[in-house]
Short mmCIF file of C-alpha atoms in Angstrom, two decimals:
data_model
loop_
_atom_site.label_atom_id
_atom_site.label_comp_id
_atom_site.label_asym_id
_atom_site.label_seq_id
_atom_site.Cartn_x
_atom_site.Cartn_y
_atom_site.Cartn_z
CA MET A 1 112.14 106.60 101.41
CA LYS A 2 110.49 109.22 103.51
CA LYS A 3 111.75 109.72 107.11
CA ILE A 4 108.98 109.96 109.58
CA THR A 5 109.38 111.62 112.86
CA THR A 6 107.10 111.19 115.99
CA LYS A 7 107.36 112.48 119.56
CA ARG A 8 109.84 109.77 120.55
CA LEU A 9 110.73 107.94 117.34
CA ILE A 10 112.34 108.22 113.96
CA LEU A 11 111.13 105.90 111.23
CA ARG A 12 113.89 105.93 108.69
CA LYS A 13 115.76 103.76 106.05
CA PRO A 14 117.78 100.99 107.82
CA SER A 15 121.53 101.16 107.47
CA LEU A 16 124.42 98.89 108.32
CA ASN A 17 125.00 100.88 111.47
CA ASP A 18 121.89 99.09 112.79
CA LEU A 19 123.42 95.70 112.58
CA ASN A 20 124.16 95.14 116.33
CA ASP A 21 120.89 96.58 117.34
CA LEU A 22 118.91 94.31 115.03
CA PHE A 23 120.85 91.19 116.19
CA GLU A 24 120.27 92.27 119.92
CA TYR A 25 116.47 92.16 119.57
CA ALA A 26 116.16 89.54 116.74
CA LYS A 27 118.01 86.83 118.62
CA ASN A 28 115.57 87.00 121.50
CA PRO A 29 113.12 84.01 121.33
CA GLU A 30 110.17 85.99 122.28
CA VAL A 31 110.30 88.42 119.49
CA GLY A 32 110.50 86.48 116.03
CA PRO A 33 108.11 83.63 116.49
CA SER A 34 105.14 85.93 117.16
CA ALA A 35 105.96 87.79 113.98
CA GLY A 36 106.44 84.62 111.89
CA TRP A 37 110.31 84.26 111.95
CA LEU A 38 112.80 82.27 113.87
CA PRO A 39 115.19 84.05 116.25
CA HIS A 40 118.47 85.02 114.61
CA GLN A 41 121.29 82.64 115.61
CA THR A 42 124.28 84.65 114.27
CA ILE A 43 125.04 88.15 113.51
CA GLU A 44 125.89 87.14 109.92
CA TYR A 45 122.26 86.05 109.50
CA SER A 46 121.11 89.45 110.96
CA LYS A 47 123.38 91.09 108.45
CA GLU A 48 121.73 89.28 105.55
CA ILE A 49 118.33 90.25 106.72
CA LEU A 50 119.52 93.90 107.28
CA ASN A 51 120.87 94.08 103.66
CA ASN A 52 117.48 92.85 102.46
CA PHE A 53 115.82 95.66 104.46
CA ILE A 54 118.26 98.24 103.10
CA ARG A 55 117.54 97.18 99.46
CA SER A 56 113.87 97.42 100.14
CA GLU A 57 111.76 100.46 99.92
CA ASP A 58 109.16 98.82 102.22
CA VAL A 59 110.96 98.51 105.59
CA TRP A 60 111.71 101.35 108.04
CA ALA A 61 113.93 101.12 111.02
CA ILE A 62 112.21 102.33 114.19
CA GLU A 63 114.82 104.31 115.97
CA LEU A 64 114.41 105.51 119.49
CA LYS A 65 115.40 109.25 119.46
CA ALA A 66 116.60 109.39 123.18
CA GLU A 67 119.02 106.45 122.59
CA LYS A 68 119.74 106.84 118.87
CA LYS A 69 119.06 103.05 118.74
CA MET A 70 117.08 100.88 116.34
CA ILE A 71 114.58 99.09 118.45
CA GLY A 72 112.49 97.41 115.70
CA THR A 73 111.09 97.76 112.16
CA ILE A 74 107.83 98.57 110.47
CA SER A 75 106.93 97.81 106.91
CA LEU A 76 104.34 98.69 104.28
CA TYR A 77 104.32 96.20 101.42
CA THR A 78 102.07 95.26 98.55
CA ARG A 79 101.20 91.53 98.75
CA ASP A 80 100.34 91.00 95.06
CA PHE A 81 99.60 92.76 91.83
CA GLU A 82 95.78 93.23 92.44
CA ASP A 83 96.37 94.74 95.84
CA ALA A 84 98.88 97.10 94.03
CA ILE A 85 96.04 98.11 91.53
CA LEU A 86 93.48 98.52 94.33
CA GLY A 87 95.83 100.58 96.53
CA ILE A 88 96.03 98.09 99.40
CA VAL A 89 99.20 97.51 101.40
CA GLU A 90 100.03 95.33 104.42
CA LEU A 91 101.49 96.63 107.59
CA GLY A 92 103.92 94.63 109.58
CA TYR A 93 106.05 95.56 112.71
CA THR A 94 108.44 94.24 115.21
CA ILE A 95 109.72 95.71 118.47
CA GLY A 96 112.56 94.55 120.62
CA ARG A 97 111.50 92.80 123.81
CA ASN A 98 113.16 95.48 126.01
CA TYR A 99 110.81 97.98 124.47
CA TRP A 100 107.53 96.26 124.88
CA ASN A 101 104.59 97.91 126.82
CA MET A 102 105.99 101.39 126.39
CA GLY A 103 103.77 102.49 123.48
CA TYR A 104 106.44 102.53 120.86
CA ALA A 105 104.67 100.02 118.63
CA SER A 106 101.50 101.90 118.86
CA GLU A 107 103.32 105.17 118.11
CA SER A 108 105.08 103.90 115.11
CA VAL A 109 101.89 102.16 113.70
CA SER A 110 99.93 105.32 114.15
CA ALA A 111 102.63 107.33 112.29
CA MET A 112 102.90 104.83 109.51
CA ILE A 113 98.97 104.80 109.05
CA GLU A 114 98.95 108.47 108.71
CA PHE A 115 101.85 108.41 106.31
CA ALA A 116 100.23 105.73 104.12
CA PHE A 117 96.89 107.40 103.95
CA LYS A 118 97.89 111.16 103.69
CA LYS A 119 101.19 111.01 101.70
CA LEU A 120 100.93 107.71 99.72
CA LYS A 121 97.31 108.02 99.19
CA ILE A 122 96.66 104.31 100.01
CA ASN A 123 93.06 103.16 99.99
CA LYS A 124 93.28 100.40 102.62
CA ILE A 125 95.80 98.95 105.01
CA VAL A 126 95.48 95.39 106.19
CA CYS A 127 97.47 93.68 108.96
CA GLY A 128 97.32 90.62 111.18
CA HIS A 129 98.51 88.88 114.18
CA THR A 130 98.83 85.20 115.21
CA ILE A 131 95.87 83.94 117.32
CA ASP A 132 98.14 83.93 120.36
CA ASN A 133 99.64 87.43 120.04
CA GLU A 134 97.49 89.56 122.30
CA ARG A 135 100.06 92.37 122.29
CA SER A 136 99.73 92.91 118.61
CA LYS A 137 95.92 92.56 118.78
CA LYS A 138 95.78 95.40 121.30
CA ILE A 139 97.85 97.73 119.08
CA ILE A 140 95.80 96.78 115.97
CA LEU A 141 92.50 97.46 117.66
CA LYS A 142 93.83 100.71 119.29
CA ASN A 143 94.47 101.94 115.83
CA ASN A 144 90.94 101.37 114.82
CA PHE A 145 91.48 98.34 112.42
CA LYS A 146 88.37 96.08 111.98
CA PHE A 147 88.53 92.31 111.89
CA THR A 148 87.87 90.79 108.69
CA HIS A 149 88.76 87.05 108.75
CA MET A 150 90.84 84.19 109.96
CA ASP A 151 93.78 83.29 107.58
CA ASP A 152 94.98 79.78 108.21
CA THR A 153 97.26 79.62 105.22
CA ARG A 154 100.39 81.70 106.54
CA ILE A 155 103.39 79.78 107.13
CA PHE A 156 105.20 80.84 110.21
CA SER A 157 108.69 79.86 111.59
CA VAL A 158 109.70 77.84 108.62
CA ASP A 159 107.24 74.92 108.37
CA SER A 160 104.54 75.57 110.92
CA ILE A 161 101.28 77.10 109.96
CA LYS A 162 99.34 79.37 112.42
CA GLU A 163 96.04 80.97 112.35
CA VAL A 164 96.39 84.68 111.75
CA LEU A 165 93.51 87.10 112.52
CA MET A 166 93.42 89.69 109.70
CA TYR A 167 92.11 93.30 110.02
CA GLU A 168 91.63 96.18 107.67
CA LEU A 169 91.50 99.98 107.82
CA ASP A 170 90.08 102.09 105.01
CA ASN A 171 91.53 105.62 104.27
CA PRO A 172 89.38 107.91 106.29
CA TYR A 173 90.72 110.98 104.39
CA LYS A 174 89.35 109.62 101.09
CA LYS A 175 85.72 109.66 102.56
CA GLU A 176 86.09 113.32 103.47
CA HIS A 177 86.93 114.31 100.03
CA LYS A 178 83.90 112.59 98.69
CA LYS A 179 81.42 114.63 100.67
#
């Protein structure tokens, strides 16, 4: 997994040292539900999730350089075999409540987009937000994603289904090479 450095952040492989930071932001009831998961109730549950992140090659920890603290996660994953063949990945991210409205999500999303297109040579990135998540909508639009459709099949927070607005972004560097 490639480490990605920005002005204020390091996107890196998660480690067990991130456990307390993960639990701190993941237990907040404002964070998980807008991303599709329930707040963590115990540190043991956070450890289970963190171990899944560590085993994955799709999830990066978002570390705030100044504090040497994990403040969120960002992921690039392939949804299915067809998307893998077509070079399409889905982007997801979560930032701890104490770090909202500081530009960290936008900074990490922008860095991940550049990495996906330039280094991984991905053809397209898709992402989405629940219909009521205006913060994510702003980040998605700021990063030039274009709305494609409403997905009303995604299951969030265990049994509830929420409408998700979906967006996509084509690799702009591929077009440059075609000229």
